[in-house]
């Protein structure tokens, strides 16, 4: 261990992950905590890290309140409808009422916003989206964080949270290691804001082998946002609500701008509108939800998946009509160039010019995240002016661990935040974290050297394991006494794919399969004690895998608990194929006991605050 130098840093606000939420948190923490010590720790480099690394073409969450375009209530109704009723409306409303101010700051900071020439307003792509020239979106928000933080640490992966030893259930900081130097870093902090993104690669991806990194969701997002809080006993919510995306095949290029701006549409291989064909069958499963407008994302997926199973594929996006207009053709291509260059490359390699050939679509493998058309994540307190008692325990966006906050993909129950809403949620969490410190809630935290040293031994163990076990390699990477991160990852992905509703089974699972999946995950967990890492990069892979595996256990437990198919098109419980509002119109909340590793689950009421308040006002 002596070869890994230890660095100690004491701070007030520690932000884990410098993506959209993390940069928002770092920026806002400085606004409220002028004299506080604010540190942001990022696994990559905040200039180009997270899901927005490559840039975006649209900001997907902007109310436009100054022009009366939308109000926060409208956004709550929208997200509620899309998630089949299951959202935390207090969190959604709170984000929505602040998101415009975030976007206005982006504008001031130099993010090129497209304007509607006639009205002078931001150019709308859809009801919620505004268009940007967003190749440099991430460096621009990173700049704000860099100017606000006392220090940004790049290339450090946080592996564990530290807990206070003087007061139960209170956070004390975090530890991690530098992937370039191999040094161990201890951050003793009064508050921690986890903003570490979502989770890809827990389900087997469609692209395997040499194409393995080709997923829709950022391949480097490994579920730390969930594993870090789960490991210390924080409550999680809606972890069953994984997301499946309908995207252009092989490149996962986005379809939103195509539908909204280019007015393209989809059809099956025979040129038919297949969505209509599945209306009656879907109504059987979910009742009146299929009549809602806009059609919930999962139900559109459902029609796609059913049509493909029935042999109607491939499904195409009809681009050949829109692309005859030179302006729309340009928009169609530019949409990829600022965000998903790979899709244009895939089309070039497959000889597809969307002006003459309708490109194929696909449904992705499932991902776990909290900021898109899905709301998996931590169970957090809402704001005091909006939240009912079950949803409020003192500080906005604080998890069920004192001093531990979350934002962006980390936070469950609040869907459709996207980039701007995640940044906004980071701001809200940071404001509350500063108040928590000012209220003296973080006094006398004790983190012993022993706690840190124990983590240090744990963190570098895969390097030690490899050093010994490499002597027993029988051929290539095969050894009886260790497993490599890639071997473990592929095993995890197969378990999740085959038992928990991945692409292998057309997103189908059931109680028996989930039970078996949990057994296999438990054995994997045991074997991950023997994971070996030959260098620092593999050490990162080892810890990414451990975080993915813990996240997967939580996803599987939740999927087992919810005995209904609430979101057909995201996954199916074959033993409970129908949506069941009588028994399951509720949120699911779990907690893993850190001592025993056992999960317990409960139902928590879902409050429809927006329209209830309106009804109350009217009566
Ligand atoms: C393909 C795709 C397209 C999208 N398109 C749009 C769009 O057009 N418009 C829009 O508004 N939104 C879009 N979004 C949504 C938007 O990108 C996310 O909502 C937003 O980035 C979430 O913010 P976050 O901070 O939670 O996660 P991220 O921005 O992903 O940031 C997480 C950060 O945590 C770091 N990290 C992870 N683990 C650790 C660890 N253990 N230690 C230290 N650091 C860690 C990561 O490196 C990363 O920098 C898109 C998302 C995806 C995936």
XYZ file of C-alpha atoms and ligand atoms in Angstrom:
672
model
C 0.000 0.000 0.000
C 2.938 2.315 0.631
C 3.377 2.762 -3.102
C -0.020 4.484 -3.259
C 0.434 7.891 -1.680
C -2.564 9.191 0.318
C -3.781 12.789 -0.060
C -6.209 14.335 2.402
C -8.541 17.202 1.599
C -11.028 18.731 4.059
C -13.940 20.652 2.583
C -17.470 21.884 3.074
C -19.155 20.783 -0.152
C -17.863 17.822 -2.124
C -19.402 17.309 -5.554
C -18.945 13.806 -6.955
C -19.095 13.933 -10.757
C -18.649 17.057 -12.868
C -21.306 16.448 -15.516
C -24.382 18.644 -15.958
C -25.688 18.293 -12.393
C -22.209 18.435 -10.873
C -21.227 21.635 -12.669
C -24.565 23.176 -11.644
C -23.964 22.168 -8.019
C -20.411 23.511 -7.990
C -21.498 26.819 -9.492
C -24.399 27.348 -7.105
C -22.505 26.204 -4.006
C -20.184 29.184 -4.513
C -23.114 31.583 -4.881
C -24.540 30.674 -1.462
C -21.360 29.567 0.258
C -19.026 32.458 -0.481
C -16.426 31.425 2.120
C -16.927 27.717 1.914
C -14.471 25.225 0.521
C -15.985 23.613 -2.553
C -14.387 20.656 -4.299
C -15.558 18.837 -7.422
C -14.147 15.387 -8.200
C -14.549 13.955 -11.687
C -13.674 10.541 -13.083
C -12.785 11.952 -16.523
C -12.095 15.628 -17.257
C -14.977 18.020 -16.684
C -14.339 19.835 -19.971
C -15.623 16.792 -21.859
C -17.240 14.461 -19.375
C -20.669 12.945 -18.867
C -23.557 12.394 -21.220
C -23.130 15.855 -22.775
C -19.428 15.303 -23.577
C -19.889 15.377 -27.325
C -22.348 18.270 -27.288
C -26.096 18.529 -27.797
C -28.291 20.006 -30.479
C -31.226 20.882 -28.257
C -31.909 21.823 -24.657
C -34.786 19.519 -23.903
C -36.253 21.269 -20.901
C -37.164 24.953 -21.136
C -40.512 26.343 -19.996
C -40.401 29.757 -21.700
C -42.327 31.296 -18.810
C -41.279 34.831 -19.821
C -43.305 34.409 -22.998
C -46.119 32.418 -21.410
C -45.167 29.365 -23.449
C -45.403 26.811 -20.618
C -45.788 26.814 -16.867
C -44.233 24.356 -14.376
C -47.652 22.752 -13.875
C -47.724 21.872 -17.581
C -44.370 20.153 -17.270
C -45.524 18.154 -14.258
C -48.562 16.948 -16.213
C -46.351 16.089 -19.156
C -43.830 14.065 -17.120
C -46.605 12.372 -15.149
C -48.329 11.317 -18.334
C -45.139 10.021 -19.914
C -44.204 7.957 -16.860
C -47.705 6.412 -16.601
C -48.480 8.424 -13.474
C -45.405 7.529 -11.444
C -43.442 10.709 -10.717
C -42.579 12.877 -7.723
C -44.501 15.977 -8.691
C -42.911 18.110 -5.975
C -39.451 17.497 -7.434
C -40.610 17.982 -11.017
C -42.381 21.252 -10.236
C -39.412 22.538 -8.264
C -37.029 21.840 -11.146
C -39.414 23.302 -13.716
C -39.946 26.578 -11.870
C -36.185 27.197 -11.840
C -35.027 25.762 -15.151
C -35.554 28.882 -17.261
C -33.118 30.869 -15.120
C -30.502 28.173 -15.765
C -30.992 28.381 -19.520
C -30.755 32.175 -19.419
C -27.361 31.821 -17.725
C -26.193 29.422 -20.438
C -27.181 32.103 -22.953
C -25.199 34.761 -21.033
C -22.177 32.453 -20.837
C -22.017 32.272 -24.614
C -23.855 29.082 -25.543
C -25.083 29.745 -29.102
C -28.885 29.628 -28.950
C -30.952 29.483 -32.119
C -33.573 32.212 -32.339
C -36.922 32.316 -34.081
C -36.435 35.061 -36.673
C -40.049 36.187 -36.517
C -40.581 36.286 -32.737
C -37.030 36.733 -31.423
C -37.690 33.937 -28.946
C -35.579 30.811 -28.583
C -36.287 28.547 -31.524
C -38.560 25.735 -30.438
C -38.059 22.210 -31.707
C -41.013 20.890 -29.751
C -43.138 21.984 -26.820
C -40.242 21.646 -24.360
C -37.111 21.714 -26.519
C -35.151 24.699 -27.774
C -32.427 24.432 -30.367
C -28.768 25.285 -29.791
C -25.444 25.039 -31.589
C -24.274 22.896 -28.741
C -20.952 21.342 -29.660
C -19.291 23.358 -26.858
C -22.128 23.027 -24.335
C -20.043 21.007 -21.882
C -16.869 23.154 -21.929
C -19.070 26.222 -21.356
C -20.746 24.863 -18.216
C -17.420 23.385 -17.063
C -15.927 26.872 -17.186
C -18.550 28.106 -14.707
C -17.727 25.232 -12.355
C -13.979 25.790 -12.675
C -14.380 29.456 -11.745
C -16.537 28.530 -8.745
C -14.664 25.617 -7.159
C -11.691 25.849 -4.838
C -10.370 22.886 -6.749
C -11.508 20.522 -9.482
C -9.925 17.097 -9.349
C -10.004 15.349 -12.723
C -9.208 11.651 -13.278
C -10.269 10.582 -9.808
C -12.877 7.889 -9.496
C -14.831 7.997 -6.258
C -15.296 4.436 -5.023
C -16.870 4.798 -1.562
C -18.622 7.295 0.668
C -17.181 7.943 4.128
C -19.572 7.863 7.061
C -19.472 9.933 10.225
C -18.465 7.833 13.240
C -19.915 10.208 15.838
C -23.510 10.335 14.595
C -25.328 7.519 12.892
C -26.562 7.907 9.344
C -24.512 11.017 8.533
C -22.092 11.288 5.644
C -18.465 12.270 6.219
C -16.973 12.524 2.727
C -15.723 10.143 0.044
C -12.620 8.313 -1.121
C -11.258 7.415 -4.526
C -8.104 6.963 -6.533
C -6.371 8.840 -9.315
C -6.380 6.710 -12.443
C -3.159 8.260 -13.757
C -0.967 8.437 -10.629
C -2.435 5.605 -8.579
C -2.648 7.893 -5.546
C -5.392 7.437 -2.978
C -7.549 10.490 -2.212
C -9.533 11.096 0.963
C -12.078 13.919 0.877
C -13.438 14.605 4.372
C -16.447 16.767 3.759
C -19.387 18.226 5.648
C -21.724 17.515 2.753
C -21.514 15.376 -0.379
C -23.533 15.930 -3.549
C -23.580 12.812 -5.706
C -23.959 13.747 -9.377
C -22.317 10.774 -11.062
C -24.727 10.159 -13.968
C -26.729 7.026 -14.814
C -25.844 3.450 -15.731
C -25.121 1.893 -19.098
C -23.694 -1.572 -19.713
C -25.567 -3.303 -16.947
C -27.765 -5.010 -19.551
C -26.017 -6.695 -22.460
C -25.788 -4.159 -25.287
C -26.848 -4.887 -28.856
C -23.330 -4.083 -30.059
C -20.889 -6.622 -28.622
C -17.306 -7.644 -29.415
C -15.401 -4.895 -31.127
C -18.529 -2.690 -31.221
C -19.079 -2.955 -27.480
C -18.745 0.736 -26.577
C -21.506 1.617 -29.041
C -24.478 2.224 -26.787
C -27.037 5.012 -26.712
C -26.220 6.007 -23.174
C -22.696 7.165 -22.296
C -20.637 3.957 -21.973
C -18.571 5.414 -19.135
C -21.605 6.023 -16.912
C -21.377 3.085 -14.583
C -24.000 3.547 -11.912
C -21.751 5.118 -9.254
C -24.614 7.543 -8.671
C -26.659 4.609 -7.370
C -24.029 2.274 -5.940
C -22.420 4.908 -3.702
C -25.674 5.710 -1.841
C -26.997 2.127 -1.938
C -23.800 0.883 -0.248
C -24.319 3.167 2.747
C -28.013 2.341 3.141
C -29.692 5.260 1.365
C -33.217 4.633 0.108
C -33.785 4.339 -3.641
C -36.928 4.689 -5.707
C -38.356 3.434 -9.015
C -35.199 1.467 -9.826
C -37.356 -0.914 -11.894
C -38.152 1.949 -14.276
C -35.246 1.322 -16.649
C -35.433 3.057 -20.032
C -35.401 1.634 -23.555
C -34.839 4.083 -26.407
C -36.089 3.944 -29.960
C -33.198 5.298 -32.041
C -31.569 5.061 -35.469
C -30.057 1.631 -35.790
C -26.400 0.998 -34.953
C -25.429 4.642 -34.403
C -28.171 5.427 -31.833
C -28.608 8.829 -33.457
C -31.446 10.795 -31.816
C -34.897 10.792 -33.400
C -36.482 13.713 -31.537
C -35.499 16.433 -33.991
C -36.589 14.210 -36.863
C -40.085 13.767 -35.451
C -40.512 17.280 -34.135
C -38.691 19.507 -36.569
C -38.520 17.499 -39.788
C -41.974 15.942 -39.242
C -40.727 12.524 -40.316
C -42.717 9.437 -39.288
C -42.191 5.705 -38.861
C -43.543 2.715 -40.759
C -43.046 -1.030 -40.878
C -41.382 -2.938 -43.705
C -44.668 -2.946 -45.670
C -45.045 0.812 -45.432
C -47.836 0.563 -42.837
C -48.492 2.696 -39.760
C -47.892 -0.138 -37.308
C -48.659 1.899 -34.156
C -52.379 1.865 -35.006
C -52.308 -1.918 -35.403
C -51.374 -2.400 -31.741
C -53.917 0.015 -30.274
C -56.482 -2.571 -29.100
C -53.874 -4.920 -27.694
C -52.210 -2.068 -25.791
C -55.558 -0.897 -24.459
C -56.092 -4.397 -23.050
C -52.831 -4.037 -21.112
C -52.902 -0.452 -19.886
C -56.477 0.784 -20.345
C -57.046 4.464 -20.955
C -53.339 5.370 -20.695
C -53.036 4.554 -24.405
C -55.457 7.397 -25.177
C -53.288 10.006 -23.477
C -51.554 12.681 -25.528
C -48.729 12.620 -26.213
C -48.542 8.826 -26.235
C -46.223 7.796 -23.376
C -42.726 6.890 -24.618
C -42.909 3.320 -23.328
C -46.176 2.656 -25.194
C -44.670 3.820 -28.481
C -41.802 1.415 -27.826
C -44.376 -1.274 -27.090
C -45.923 -0.999 -30.546
C -42.442 -1.111 -32.113
C -41.413 -4.190 -30.123
C -44.685 -6.047 -30.787
C -44.539 -5.273 -34.484
C -40.978 -6.569 -34.668
C -41.863 -9.754 -32.765
C -44.821 -10.250 -35.144
C -42.448 -10.095 -38.118
C -43.253 -6.595 -39.375
C -39.649 -5.358 -39.177
C -37.445 -3.698 -40.015
C -39.066 -0.479 -38.864
C -38.020 2.588 -40.814
C -38.041 6.329 -40.296
C -39.473 7.931 -43.434
C -36.886 10.600 -44.236
C -37.077 10.575 -48.015
C -39.957 13.074 -48.079
C -38.577 15.670 -45.634
C -35.060 15.482 -47.045
C -36.255 16.778 -50.424
C -36.378 20.199 -48.732
C -32.731 21.421 -48.710
C -33.209 23.294 -45.418
C -34.613 20.232 -43.633
C -31.906 18.076 -45.171
C -29.275 20.360 -43.638
C -31.034 20.321 -40.267
C -31.203 16.514 -40.416
C -27.464 16.157 -40.899
C -26.480 18.967 -38.513
C -28.514 17.298 -35.815
C -25.918 14.524 -35.783
C -22.826 16.597 -36.354
C -23.221 18.506 -33.086
C -24.186 15.485 -31.024
C -23.776 11.999 -32.528
C -21.269 12.157 -35.350
C -21.121 8.359 -35.267
C -24.603 8.066 -36.796
C -23.507 9.928 -39.914
C -20.478 7.653 -40.137
C -22.647 4.538 -39.788
C -24.918 5.728 -42.613
C -21.930 6.471 -44.800
C -20.536 3.001 -44.123
C -23.905 1.382 -44.944
C -24.460 3.474 -48.042
C -27.547 5.156 -46.600
C -28.402 8.637 -47.812
C -31.623 9.513 -45.959
C -32.718 11.597 -48.937
C -33.136 8.402 -50.956
C -33.243 5.584 -48.375
C -35.379 5.437 -45.252
C -33.013 4.486 -42.398
C -33.777 1.681 -39.962
C -34.692 2.207 -36.323
C -34.102 -0.048 -33.339
C -34.956 -0.300 -29.653
C -31.947 -0.126 -27.372
C -30.876 -2.298 -24.486
C -32.206 -0.922 -21.169
C -30.377 1.777 -19.200
C -30.859 3.088 -15.688
C -31.084 6.833 -15.273
C -33.073 9.548 -13.581
C -33.136 12.520 -15.907
C -34.608 11.336 -19.232
C -37.996 9.705 -19.960
C -37.404 7.616 -16.849
C -36.986 8.272 -13.149
C -34.818 5.717 -11.360
C -32.653 6.964 -8.529
C -32.322 8.058 -4.960
C -35.268 8.815 -2.718
C -34.759 12.457 -1.769
C -36.461 15.145 0.245
C -38.395 17.695 -1.777
C -38.683 21.454 -1.211
C -40.430 22.562 1.968
C -43.113 24.664 0.278
C -44.385 21.879 -1.986
C -43.722 18.465 -0.544
C -46.171 16.414 1.501
C -44.773 15.062 4.826
C -43.700 11.698 3.359
C -41.567 13.545 0.822
C -39.925 16.095 3.096
C -37.219 15.745 5.733
C -35.518 19.093 6.049
C -33.303 19.797 3.061
C -34.174 19.831 -0.606
C -32.592 16.938 -2.575
C -31.100 15.385 0.553
C -31.098 11.589 0.500
C -32.106 9.549 3.519
C -28.507 9.908 4.748
C -27.864 13.219 6.538
C -25.603 15.542 4.562
C -25.767 13.425 1.412
C -27.447 15.164 -1.529
C -28.164 14.160 -5.108
C -28.897 15.744 -8.484
C -29.473 14.828 -12.122
C -29.514 11.140 -12.939
C -28.865 10.374 -9.263
C -32.309 11.554 -8.169
C -35.331 9.300 -8.645
C -38.933 10.233 -9.283
C -38.252 13.345 -11.357
C -38.176 12.517 -15.036
C -37.639 14.758 -18.069
C -35.045 17.039 -16.495
C -32.513 16.499 -19.271
C -29.365 18.643 -19.409
C -30.835 21.957 -18.244
C -32.996 20.381 -15.534
C -30.053 18.338 -14.235
C -27.915 21.466 -13.983
C -30.846 23.146 -12.213
C -31.241 20.268 -9.789
C -27.519 20.512 -9.020
C -28.087 24.154 -8.140
C -31.020 23.273 -5.870
C -29.034 20.555 -4.096
C -26.052 22.862 -3.561
C -28.193 25.638 -2.113
C -29.682 23.165 0.362
C -26.260 21.689 1.202
C -24.923 25.120 2.094
C -27.957 25.763 4.299
C -27.425 22.398 6.000
C -23.894 23.489 6.933
C -25.032 26.954 8.028
C -27.669 25.332 10.254
C -24.784 23.559 12.053
C -26.027 20.135 10.986
C -22.533 19.082 10.000
C -20.807 19.894 13.288
C -18.278 17.482 14.827
C -18.141 14.900 12.066
C -15.621 12.203 12.868
C -13.920 10.167 10.179
C -11.106 8.071 11.603
C -7.869 7.245 9.846
C -8.826 3.595 10.250
C -11.962 4.048 8.157
C -9.871 5.642 5.407
C -7.083 3.061 5.613
C -9.584 0.185 5.437
C -11.015 1.666 2.253
C -7.528 2.120 0.855
C -6.799 -1.598 1.288
C -10.136 -2.442 -0.325
C -9.723 -0.057 -3.252
C -6.327 -1.390 -4.351
C -7.080 -5.054 -3.622
C -7.739 -5.927 -7.309
C -4.132 -4.901 -8.111
C -2.854 -7.182 -5.334
C -5.101 -10.018 -6.483
C -3.749 -9.774 -10.005
C -0.113 -9.607 -8.868
C -0.495 -12.977 -7.159
C -2.986 -14.634 -9.496
C -1.188 -13.832 -12.747
C 1.281 -16.581 -11.874
C -1.510 -19.091 -12.363
C -2.703 -17.888 -15.779
C -3.179 -21.004 -17.881
C -3.566 -19.259 -21.211
C -4.465 -15.769 -22.424
C -6.464 -14.270 -19.574
C -7.716 -17.546 -18.105
C -6.777 -18.097 -14.509
C -8.342 -20.255 -11.789
C -7.778 -17.625 -9.131
C -9.053 -14.291 -10.435
C -11.562 -12.839 -12.887
C -10.863 -9.821 -15.024
C -13.200 -6.795 -15.207
C -14.304 -7.653 -18.760
C -15.116 -11.242 -17.813
C -17.142 -10.022 -14.857
C -18.892 -7.369 -16.944
C -19.957 -9.848 -19.608
C -21.285 -12.179 -16.952
C -23.266 -9.350 -15.346
C -24.680 -8.271 -18.690
C -25.864 -11.773 -19.525
C -27.577 -12.202 -16.172
C -29.390 -8.890 -16.556
C -30.175 -9.506 -20.212
C -31.563 -13.006 -19.846
C -33.265 -12.794 -16.435
C -34.183 -9.154 -15.819
C -35.768 -8.180 -19.127
C -33.104 -7.300 -21.681
C -33.039 -7.683 -25.443
C -32.519 -11.475 -25.356
C -36.094 -11.953 -24.130
C -37.665 -8.937 -25.852
C -37.666 -7.183 -22.475
C -39.705 -9.978 -20.839
C -39.153 -11.280 -17.331
C -41.192 -12.796 -14.478
C -40.951 -13.574 -10.774
C -39.154 -16.894 -11.277
C -36.619 -15.449 -13.673
C -35.959 -12.521 -11.362
C -35.472 -14.883 -8.428
C -32.920 -16.824 -10.432
C -31.308 -13.580 -11.578
C -30.871 -12.526 -7.955
C -29.185 -15.838 -7.113
C -26.777 -15.428 -10.001
C -26.074 -11.829 -9.020
C -25.276 -12.945 -5.467
C -22.721 -15.445 -6.794
C -21.268 -12.803 -9.039
C -20.902 -10.519 -6.032
C -19.001 -13.276 -4.246
C -16.696 -13.785 -7.224
C -16.085 -10.055 -7.574
C -14.087 -10.306 -4.358
C -11.580 -12.088 -6.604
C -11.472 -9.482 -9.331
C -7.965 -8.743 -10.590
C -6.639 -5.564 -12.228
C -3.380 -5.517 -14.125
C -3.050 -1.721 -14.189
C -4.757 1.452 -13.004
C -7.130 1.540 -15.959
C -8.282 -1.978 -15.164
C -8.613 -0.944 -11.529
C -11.103 1.667 -12.680
C -12.895 -1.008 -14.703
C -13.003 -3.221 -11.633
C -14.676 -0.534 -9.531
C -17.002 0.448 -12.337
C -18.116 -3.171 -12.485
C -18.655 -3.386 -8.752
C -20.839 -0.283 -8.916
C -22.734 -1.716 -11.884
C -23.285 -5.008 -10.055
C -24.716 -3.336 -6.953
C -26.961 -1.137 -9.102
C -28.140 -4.272 -10.914
C -29.098 -5.996 -7.675
C -31.228 -2.996 -6.770
C -32.861 -2.915 -10.224
C -33.673 -6.622 -9.970
C -35.101 -6.362 -6.448
C -37.353 -3.495 -7.558
C -38.478 -5.333 -10.700
C -39.395 -8.315 -8.542
C -41.302 -6.150 -6.060
C -43.559 -4.344 -8.553
C -45.961 -7.104 -9.539
C -47.407 -5.472 -12.625
C -46.352 -4.283 -16.064
C -46.508 -0.534 -15.524
C -44.375 0.445 -18.519
C -44.836 -2.004 -21.404
C -42.106 -1.164 -23.889
C -39.557 -0.662 -21.105
C -40.063 -4.170 -19.669
C -42.748 -6.797 -19.146
C -43.588 -8.918 -16.101
C -44.956 -11.956 -17.961
C -46.665 -13.164 -14.776
C -48.384 -9.793 -14.300
C -48.882 -8.508 -17.821
C -51.384 -5.760 -17.030
C -51.031 -2.328 -15.528
C -52.675 -2.584 -12.109
C -53.722 0.808 -10.770
C -55.685 -0.738 -7.897
C -52.576 -2.215 -6.303
C -49.617 -0.458 -7.865
C -50.517 3.201 -8.336
C -47.628 3.955 -5.993
C -43.907 4.578 -5.888
C -41.539 1.795 -4.870
C -38.803 2.513 -2.347
C -35.969 0.194 -1.333
C -33.188 0.155 1.226
C -30.229 -2.168 1.369
C -28.994 -2.865 4.862
C -25.247 -2.152 4.675
C -24.547 -4.747 7.386
C -26.442 -7.691 5.896
C -26.627 -6.705 2.226
C -30.367 -7.516 2.270
C -32.856 -5.272 0.494
C -36.238 -4.323 1.937
C -38.938 -2.735 -0.209
C -42.043 -0.696 0.452
C -44.826 1.069 -1.396
C -45.060 4.843 -0.931
C -48.062 6.899 -2.063
C -47.727 8.859 -5.266
C -49.306 12.282 -4.728
C -50.764 14.097 -7.684
C -50.031 17.479 -6.237
C -50.604 19.744 -9.223
C -54.180 18.922 -10.086
C -55.095 18.118 -6.490
C -54.080 21.664 -5.532
C -56.124 23.039 -8.378
C -59.130 20.959 -7.380
C -58.757 22.212 -3.808
C -58.550 25.842 -4.969
C -61.682 25.405 -7.064
C -63.754 23.880 -4.238
C -27.354 10.081 -25.752
C -27.970 11.162 -24.950
C -28.574 12.224 -25.581
C -29.119 13.254 -24.863
N -29.671 14.296 -25.518
C -30.099 15.362 -24.835
C -30.566 16.517 -25.530
O -30.605 16.558 -26.758
N -30.941 17.584 -24.790
C -30.887 17.598 -23.425
O -31.232 18.608 -22.814
N -30.477 16.500 -22.742
C -30.073 15.395 -23.406
N -29.631 14.287 -22.735
C -29.764 14.244 -21.262
C -28.594 14.867 -20.508
O -27.395 14.576 -21.131
C -28.613 14.337 -19.086
O -29.884 14.588 -18.555
C -27.588 14.991 -18.174
O -26.303 14.918 -18.710
C -27.605 14.333 -16.800
O -26.716 15.014 -15.973
P -25.886 14.258 -14.830
O -24.963 15.257 -14.237
O -26.791 13.507 -13.946
O -25.014 13.159 -15.611
P -23.760 13.420 -16.552
O -23.882 14.709 -17.253
O -23.592 12.199 -17.364
O -22.540 13.564 -15.533
C -22.099 12.525 -14.675
C -20.625 12.774 -14.379
O -20.180 11.950 -13.302
C -18.879 11.449 -13.592
N -18.696 10.228 -12.791
C -19.341 9.049 -12.932
N -18.946 8.189 -11.976
C -18.037 8.844 -11.223
C -17.272 8.466 -10.082
N -17.388 7.259 -9.503
N -16.402 9.374 -9.560
C -16.262 10.619 -10.118
N -16.982 11.015 -11.206
C -17.864 10.143 -11.727
C -18.941 11.206 -15.093
O -17.663 11.104 -15.657
C -19.724 12.423 -15.562
O -18.896 13.523 -15.841
C -29.088 13.220 -23.439
C -28.502 12.132 -22.779
C -27.945 11.108 -23.525
C -27.311 9.959 -22.806
